[in-house]
Tab-separated table of C-alpha atoms in Angstrom:
chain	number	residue	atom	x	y	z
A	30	UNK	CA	-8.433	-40.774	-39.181
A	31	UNK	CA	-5.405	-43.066	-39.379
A	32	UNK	CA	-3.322	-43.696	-36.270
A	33	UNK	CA	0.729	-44.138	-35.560
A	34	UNK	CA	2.695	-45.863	-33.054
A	35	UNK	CA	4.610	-43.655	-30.603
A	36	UNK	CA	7.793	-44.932	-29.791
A	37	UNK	CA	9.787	-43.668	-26.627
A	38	UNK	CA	13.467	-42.316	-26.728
A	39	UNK	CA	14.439	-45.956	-25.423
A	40	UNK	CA	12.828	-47.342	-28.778
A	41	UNK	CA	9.714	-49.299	-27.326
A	42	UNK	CA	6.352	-49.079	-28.326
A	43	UNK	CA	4.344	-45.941	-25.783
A	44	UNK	CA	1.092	-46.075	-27.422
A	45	UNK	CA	-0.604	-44.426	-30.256
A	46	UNK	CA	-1.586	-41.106	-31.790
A	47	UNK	CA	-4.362	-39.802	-34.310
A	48	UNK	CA	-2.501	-38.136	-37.128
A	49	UNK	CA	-4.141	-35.212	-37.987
A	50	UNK	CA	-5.992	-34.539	-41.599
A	51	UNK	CA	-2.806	-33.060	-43.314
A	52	UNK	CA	-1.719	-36.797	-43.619
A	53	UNK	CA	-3.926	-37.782	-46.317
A	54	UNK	CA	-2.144	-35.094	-48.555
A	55	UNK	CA	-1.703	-36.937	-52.346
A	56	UNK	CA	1.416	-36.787	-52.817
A	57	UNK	CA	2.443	-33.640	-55.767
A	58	UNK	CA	6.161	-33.487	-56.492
A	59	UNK	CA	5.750	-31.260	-59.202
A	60	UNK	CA	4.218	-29.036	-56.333
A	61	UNK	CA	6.580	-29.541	-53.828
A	62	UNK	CA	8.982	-28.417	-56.362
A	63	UNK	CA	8.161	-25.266	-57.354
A	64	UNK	CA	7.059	-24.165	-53.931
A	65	UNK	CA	11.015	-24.893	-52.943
A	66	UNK	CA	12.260	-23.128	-55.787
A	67	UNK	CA	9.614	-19.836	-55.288
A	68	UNK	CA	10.903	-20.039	-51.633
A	69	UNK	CA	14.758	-20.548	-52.063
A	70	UNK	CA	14.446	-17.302	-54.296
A	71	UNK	CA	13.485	-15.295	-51.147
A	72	UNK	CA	17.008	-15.733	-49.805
A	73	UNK	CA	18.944	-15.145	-53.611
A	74	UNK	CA	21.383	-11.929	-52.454
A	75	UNK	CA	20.974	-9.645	-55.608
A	76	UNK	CA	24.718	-9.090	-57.608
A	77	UNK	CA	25.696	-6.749	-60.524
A	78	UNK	CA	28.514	-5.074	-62.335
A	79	UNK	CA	29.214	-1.772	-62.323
A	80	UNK	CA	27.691	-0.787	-65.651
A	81	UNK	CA	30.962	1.181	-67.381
A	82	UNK	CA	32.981	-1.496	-66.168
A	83	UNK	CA	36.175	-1.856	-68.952
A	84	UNK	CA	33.908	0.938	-70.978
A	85	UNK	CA	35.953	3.971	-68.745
A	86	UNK	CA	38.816	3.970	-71.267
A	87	UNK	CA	39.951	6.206	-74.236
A	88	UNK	CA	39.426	4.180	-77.262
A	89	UNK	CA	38.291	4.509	-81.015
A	90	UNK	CA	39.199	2.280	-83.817
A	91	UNK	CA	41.746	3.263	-86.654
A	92	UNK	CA	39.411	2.066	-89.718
A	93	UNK	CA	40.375	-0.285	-92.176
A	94	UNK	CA	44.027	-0.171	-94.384
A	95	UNK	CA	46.564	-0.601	-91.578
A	96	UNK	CA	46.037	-4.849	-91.849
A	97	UNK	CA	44.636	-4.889	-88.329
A	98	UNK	CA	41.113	-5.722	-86.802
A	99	UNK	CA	38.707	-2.694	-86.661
A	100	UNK	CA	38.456	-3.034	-82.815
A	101	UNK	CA	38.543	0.119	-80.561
A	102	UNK	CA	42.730	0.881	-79.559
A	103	UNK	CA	43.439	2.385	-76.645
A	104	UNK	CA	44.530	5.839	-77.842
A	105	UNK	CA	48.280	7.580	-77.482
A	106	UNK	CA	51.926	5.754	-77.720
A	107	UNK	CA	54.913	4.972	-76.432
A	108	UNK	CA	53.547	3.021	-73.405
A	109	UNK	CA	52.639	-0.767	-73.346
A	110	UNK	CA	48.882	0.198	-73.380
A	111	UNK	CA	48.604	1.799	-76.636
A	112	UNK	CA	47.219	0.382	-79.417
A	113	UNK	CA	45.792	-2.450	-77.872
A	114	UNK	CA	41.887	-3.027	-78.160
A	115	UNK	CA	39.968	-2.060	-75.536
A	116	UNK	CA	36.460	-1.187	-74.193
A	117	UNK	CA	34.628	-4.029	-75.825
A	118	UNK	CA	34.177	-8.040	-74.906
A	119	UNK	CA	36.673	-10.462	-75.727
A	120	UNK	CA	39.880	-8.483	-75.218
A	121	UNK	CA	42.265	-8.519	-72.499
A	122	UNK	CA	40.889	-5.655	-69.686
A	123	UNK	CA	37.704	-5.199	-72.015
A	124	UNK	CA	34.280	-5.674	-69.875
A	125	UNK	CA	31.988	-8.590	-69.327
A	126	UNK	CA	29.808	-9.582	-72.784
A	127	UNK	CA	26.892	-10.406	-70.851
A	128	UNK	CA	27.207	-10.020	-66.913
A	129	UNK	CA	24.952	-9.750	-63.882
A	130	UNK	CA	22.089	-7.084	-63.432
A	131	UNK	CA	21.625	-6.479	-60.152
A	132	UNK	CA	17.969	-4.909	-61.569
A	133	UNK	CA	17.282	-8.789	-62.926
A	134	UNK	CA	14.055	-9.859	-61.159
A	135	UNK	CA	15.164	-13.137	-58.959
A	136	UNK	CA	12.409	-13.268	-56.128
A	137	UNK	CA	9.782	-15.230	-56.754
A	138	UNK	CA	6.217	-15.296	-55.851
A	139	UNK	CA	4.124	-18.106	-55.095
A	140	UNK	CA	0.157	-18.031	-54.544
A	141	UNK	CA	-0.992	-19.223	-50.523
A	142	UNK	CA	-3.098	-22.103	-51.562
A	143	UNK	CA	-0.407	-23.442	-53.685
A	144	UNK	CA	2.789	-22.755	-50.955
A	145	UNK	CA	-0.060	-24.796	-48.494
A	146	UNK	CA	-0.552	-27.493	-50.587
A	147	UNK	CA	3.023	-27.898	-51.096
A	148	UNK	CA	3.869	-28.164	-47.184
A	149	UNK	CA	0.404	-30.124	-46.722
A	150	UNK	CA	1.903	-32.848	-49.627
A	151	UNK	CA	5.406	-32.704	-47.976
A	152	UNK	CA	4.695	-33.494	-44.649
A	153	UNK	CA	2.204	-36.241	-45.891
A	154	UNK	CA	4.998	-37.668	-47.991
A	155	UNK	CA	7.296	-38.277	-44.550
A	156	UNK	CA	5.296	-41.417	-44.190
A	157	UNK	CA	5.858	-42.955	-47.132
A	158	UNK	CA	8.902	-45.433	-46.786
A	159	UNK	CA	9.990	-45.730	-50.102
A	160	UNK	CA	10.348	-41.931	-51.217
A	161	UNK	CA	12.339	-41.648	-47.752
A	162	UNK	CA	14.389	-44.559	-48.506
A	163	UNK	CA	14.791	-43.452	-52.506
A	164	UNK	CA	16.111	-39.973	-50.994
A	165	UNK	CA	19.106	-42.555	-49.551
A	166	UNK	CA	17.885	-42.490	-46.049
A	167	UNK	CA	18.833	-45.763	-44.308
A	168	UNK	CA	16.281	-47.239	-41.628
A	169	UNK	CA	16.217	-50.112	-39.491
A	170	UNK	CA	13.524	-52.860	-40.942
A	171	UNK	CA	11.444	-52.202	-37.754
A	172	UNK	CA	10.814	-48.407	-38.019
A	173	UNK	CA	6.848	-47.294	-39.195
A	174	UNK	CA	6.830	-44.013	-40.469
A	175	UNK	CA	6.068	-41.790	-39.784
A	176	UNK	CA	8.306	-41.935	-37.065
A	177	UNK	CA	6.080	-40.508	-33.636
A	178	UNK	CA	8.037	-40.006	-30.540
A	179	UNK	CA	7.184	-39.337	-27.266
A	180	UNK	CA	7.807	-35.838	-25.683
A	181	UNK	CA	10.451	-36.602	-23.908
A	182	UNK	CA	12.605	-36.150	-26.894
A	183	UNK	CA	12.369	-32.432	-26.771
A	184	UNK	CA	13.992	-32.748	-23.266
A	185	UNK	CA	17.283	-34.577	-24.371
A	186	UNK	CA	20.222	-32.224	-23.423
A	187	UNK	CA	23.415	-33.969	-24.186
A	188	UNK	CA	24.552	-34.914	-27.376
A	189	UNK	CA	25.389	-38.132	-27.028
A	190	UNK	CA	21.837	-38.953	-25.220
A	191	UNK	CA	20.411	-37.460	-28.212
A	192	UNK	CA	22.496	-39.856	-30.652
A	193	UNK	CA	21.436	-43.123	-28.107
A	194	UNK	CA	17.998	-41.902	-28.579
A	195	UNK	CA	17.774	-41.701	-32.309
A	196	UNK	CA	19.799	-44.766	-32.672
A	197	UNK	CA	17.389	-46.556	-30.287
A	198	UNK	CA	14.563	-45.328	-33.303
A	199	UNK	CA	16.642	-47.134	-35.905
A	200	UNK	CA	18.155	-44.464	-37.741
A	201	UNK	CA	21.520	-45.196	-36.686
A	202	UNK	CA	22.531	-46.271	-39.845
A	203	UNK	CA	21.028	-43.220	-41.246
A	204	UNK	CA	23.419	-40.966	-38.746
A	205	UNK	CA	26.556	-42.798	-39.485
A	206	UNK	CA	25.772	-42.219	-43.691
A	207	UNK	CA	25.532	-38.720	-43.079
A	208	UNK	CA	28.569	-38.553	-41.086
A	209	UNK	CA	30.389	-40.484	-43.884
A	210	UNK	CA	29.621	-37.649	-46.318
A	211	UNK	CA	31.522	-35.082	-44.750
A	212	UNK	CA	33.729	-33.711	-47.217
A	213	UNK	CA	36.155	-30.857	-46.910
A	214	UNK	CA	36.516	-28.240	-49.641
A	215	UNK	CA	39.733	-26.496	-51.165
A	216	UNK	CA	39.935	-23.150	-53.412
A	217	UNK	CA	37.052	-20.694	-53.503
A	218	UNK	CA	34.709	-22.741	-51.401
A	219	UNK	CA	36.815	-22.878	-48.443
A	220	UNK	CA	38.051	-19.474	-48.550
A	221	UNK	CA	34.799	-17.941	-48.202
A	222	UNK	CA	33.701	-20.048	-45.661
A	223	UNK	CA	32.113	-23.628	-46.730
A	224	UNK	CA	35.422	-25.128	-46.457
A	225	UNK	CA	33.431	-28.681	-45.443
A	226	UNK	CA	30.122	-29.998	-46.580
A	227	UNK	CA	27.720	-32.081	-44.256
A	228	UNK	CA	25.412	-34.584	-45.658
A	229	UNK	CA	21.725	-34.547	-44.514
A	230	UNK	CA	19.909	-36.480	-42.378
A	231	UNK	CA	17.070	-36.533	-40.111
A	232	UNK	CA	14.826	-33.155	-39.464
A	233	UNK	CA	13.458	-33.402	-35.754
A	234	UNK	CA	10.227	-31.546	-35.490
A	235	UNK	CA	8.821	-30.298	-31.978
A	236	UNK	CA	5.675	-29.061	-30.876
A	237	UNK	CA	7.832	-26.332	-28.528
A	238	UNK	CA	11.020	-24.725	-28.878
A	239	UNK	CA	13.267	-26.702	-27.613
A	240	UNK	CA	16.217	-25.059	-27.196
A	241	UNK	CA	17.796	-27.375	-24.835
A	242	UNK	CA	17.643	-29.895	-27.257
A	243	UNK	CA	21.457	-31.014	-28.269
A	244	UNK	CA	21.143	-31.103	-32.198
A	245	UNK	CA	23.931	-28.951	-33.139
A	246	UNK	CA	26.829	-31.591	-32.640
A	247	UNK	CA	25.727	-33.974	-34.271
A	248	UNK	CA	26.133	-34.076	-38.667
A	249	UNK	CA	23.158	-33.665	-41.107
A	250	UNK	CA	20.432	-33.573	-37.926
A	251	UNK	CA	18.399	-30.431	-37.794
A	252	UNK	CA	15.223	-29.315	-35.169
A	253	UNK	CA	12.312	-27.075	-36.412
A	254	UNK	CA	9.026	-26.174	-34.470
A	255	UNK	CA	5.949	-27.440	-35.935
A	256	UNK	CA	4.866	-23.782	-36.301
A	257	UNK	CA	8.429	-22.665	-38.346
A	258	UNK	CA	8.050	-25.741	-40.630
A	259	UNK	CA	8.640	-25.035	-44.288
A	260	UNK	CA	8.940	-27.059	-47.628
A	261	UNK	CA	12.924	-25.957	-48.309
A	262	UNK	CA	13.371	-28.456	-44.354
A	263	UNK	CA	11.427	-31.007	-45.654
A	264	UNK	CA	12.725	-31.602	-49.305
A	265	UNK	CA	16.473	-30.458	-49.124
A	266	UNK	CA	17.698	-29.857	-53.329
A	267	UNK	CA	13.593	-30.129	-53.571
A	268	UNK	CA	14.008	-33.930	-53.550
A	269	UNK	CA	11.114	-35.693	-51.223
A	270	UNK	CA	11.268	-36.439	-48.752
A	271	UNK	CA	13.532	-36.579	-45.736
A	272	UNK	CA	13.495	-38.459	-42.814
A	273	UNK	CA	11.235	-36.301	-40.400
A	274	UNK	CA	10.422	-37.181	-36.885
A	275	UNK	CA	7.779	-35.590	-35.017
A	276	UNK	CA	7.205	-35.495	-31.165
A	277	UNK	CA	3.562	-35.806	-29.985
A	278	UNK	CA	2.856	-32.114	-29.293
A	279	UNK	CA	3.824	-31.196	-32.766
A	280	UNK	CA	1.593	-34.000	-34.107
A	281	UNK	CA	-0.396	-31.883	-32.066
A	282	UNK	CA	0.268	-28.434	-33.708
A	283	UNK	CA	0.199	-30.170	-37.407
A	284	UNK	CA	-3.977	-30.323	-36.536
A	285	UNK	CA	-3.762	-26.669	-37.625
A	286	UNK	CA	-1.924	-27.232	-40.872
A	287	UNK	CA	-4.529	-27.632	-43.826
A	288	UNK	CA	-4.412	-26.912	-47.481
A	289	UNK	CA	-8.268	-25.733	-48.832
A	290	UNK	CA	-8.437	-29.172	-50.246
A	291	UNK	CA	-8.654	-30.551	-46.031
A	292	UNK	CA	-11.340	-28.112	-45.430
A	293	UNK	CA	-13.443	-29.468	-48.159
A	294	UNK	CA	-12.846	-33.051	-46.612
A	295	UNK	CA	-13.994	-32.094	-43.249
A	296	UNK	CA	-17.307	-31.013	-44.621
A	297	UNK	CA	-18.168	-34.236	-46.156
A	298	UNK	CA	-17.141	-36.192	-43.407
């Protein structure tokens, strides 16, 4: 069993922790990959066309010797609508060559063992330094990850305690980047709702839920319970790996995490 530092929400050393077996993970990004994309299917919405859509129209073609194309006319005359082609692809008010089923099969399965493995490798990546830092994360030259903090994080109720606390970690840097990326949309985006787009940083995870925790305010900073976990919070786009920090008790909780590789392990050891 290898051990981390805890570090207290003023940034000072408060001991050390065992890190449970899910830790010595090898690290699979071709794993970690498809369990995202097999999970991010789950919440695809399903869309379609109506089937007859620019079909419902009285049309036939006129056959050759008139020197125009053989396409379907709308029928009749003496209106701007006659005569011009309809009810096939390509013409103006003709339907869709090749649009969306809504009977097109978009969820995904993925087997248990592999969808464990995935989350086993994941979390075992967060204390690698250099895939954290390749993801663009920015830490201070002090931090050891992974990043173990005491409980008393899970008790922070003010925002701005909550930002002291996490810069006191060295990820201040880190906070300010993701604040930085905050762009604000125009056209489609914005009119349905994502008018602004919020970069991501780090992904607090707690042993309880800890609702009085003050992570909404602040930009790209997210809290999950150690139980609620999932591969699509710990590689955002399915890039590893993001900057995860972990209280004690969900250190704790992560004991009960194991792929069937980790079962093996325990029964040689």
């Amino acid at each position: 069993m290898t051990k981390a530092t805890v570090t207290g929400i003023d940034g000072k050393d408060a001991g050390s922790i065992e890190l449970p077996i899910v830790f010595e993970t090898p690290y699979r990004p071709e794993v970690i990959h498809k369990v995202y994309v097999n999970l991010a299917s789950h919440t695809y919405q399903r869309q379609g066309r109506y089937p007859a859509a620019g079909e419902n129209v009285s049309a036939e073609s006129r056959n050759t010797g008139l020197g125009i194309a053989r396409l379907a006319r709308a029928r009749g005359e003496g209106f701007p609508r006659a005569g011009q082609a309809a009810g096939v692809a390509g013409v103006r008010h003709g339907r869709v060559a090749h649009p969306p089923e809504s009977w097109k099969h978009i969820y995904k399965k993925i087997n248990h063992k592999e969808k464990q493995l995935g989350l086993c490798s994941a979390i075992a990546a967060t204390a690698r330094r250099d895939l954290v830092e390749g993801r663009g994360h920015k830490l201070a030259k002090d931090v050891k990850l992974p990043l173990v903090v005491s409980n008393d994080i899970e008790s922070v109720a003010k925002a701005k305690d909550l930002i002291n606390t996490l810069s006191a970690l060295g990820i201040a840097d880190d906070l300010a980047r993701a604040g930085a990326t905050h762009k604000v949309r125009s056209g489609t985006a914005r009119r349905r709702g994502r008018s602004a787009r919020i970069g991501t940083s780090a992904l607090v995870v707690v042993g309880n839920d800890a609702k009085a925790l003050a992570i909404k305010s602040i930009p790209g900073v997210e809290v999950k319970t150690a139980k609620e976990i999932s591969v699509l919070d710990l590689a955002p786009g399915s890039k590893p790996i993001r900057l995860t920090i972990f209280s004690q008790n969900a250190i704790e909780q992560l004991k009960e995490v194991k792929a069937p590789m980790h079962k093996v392990m325990e029964m040689i050891r």
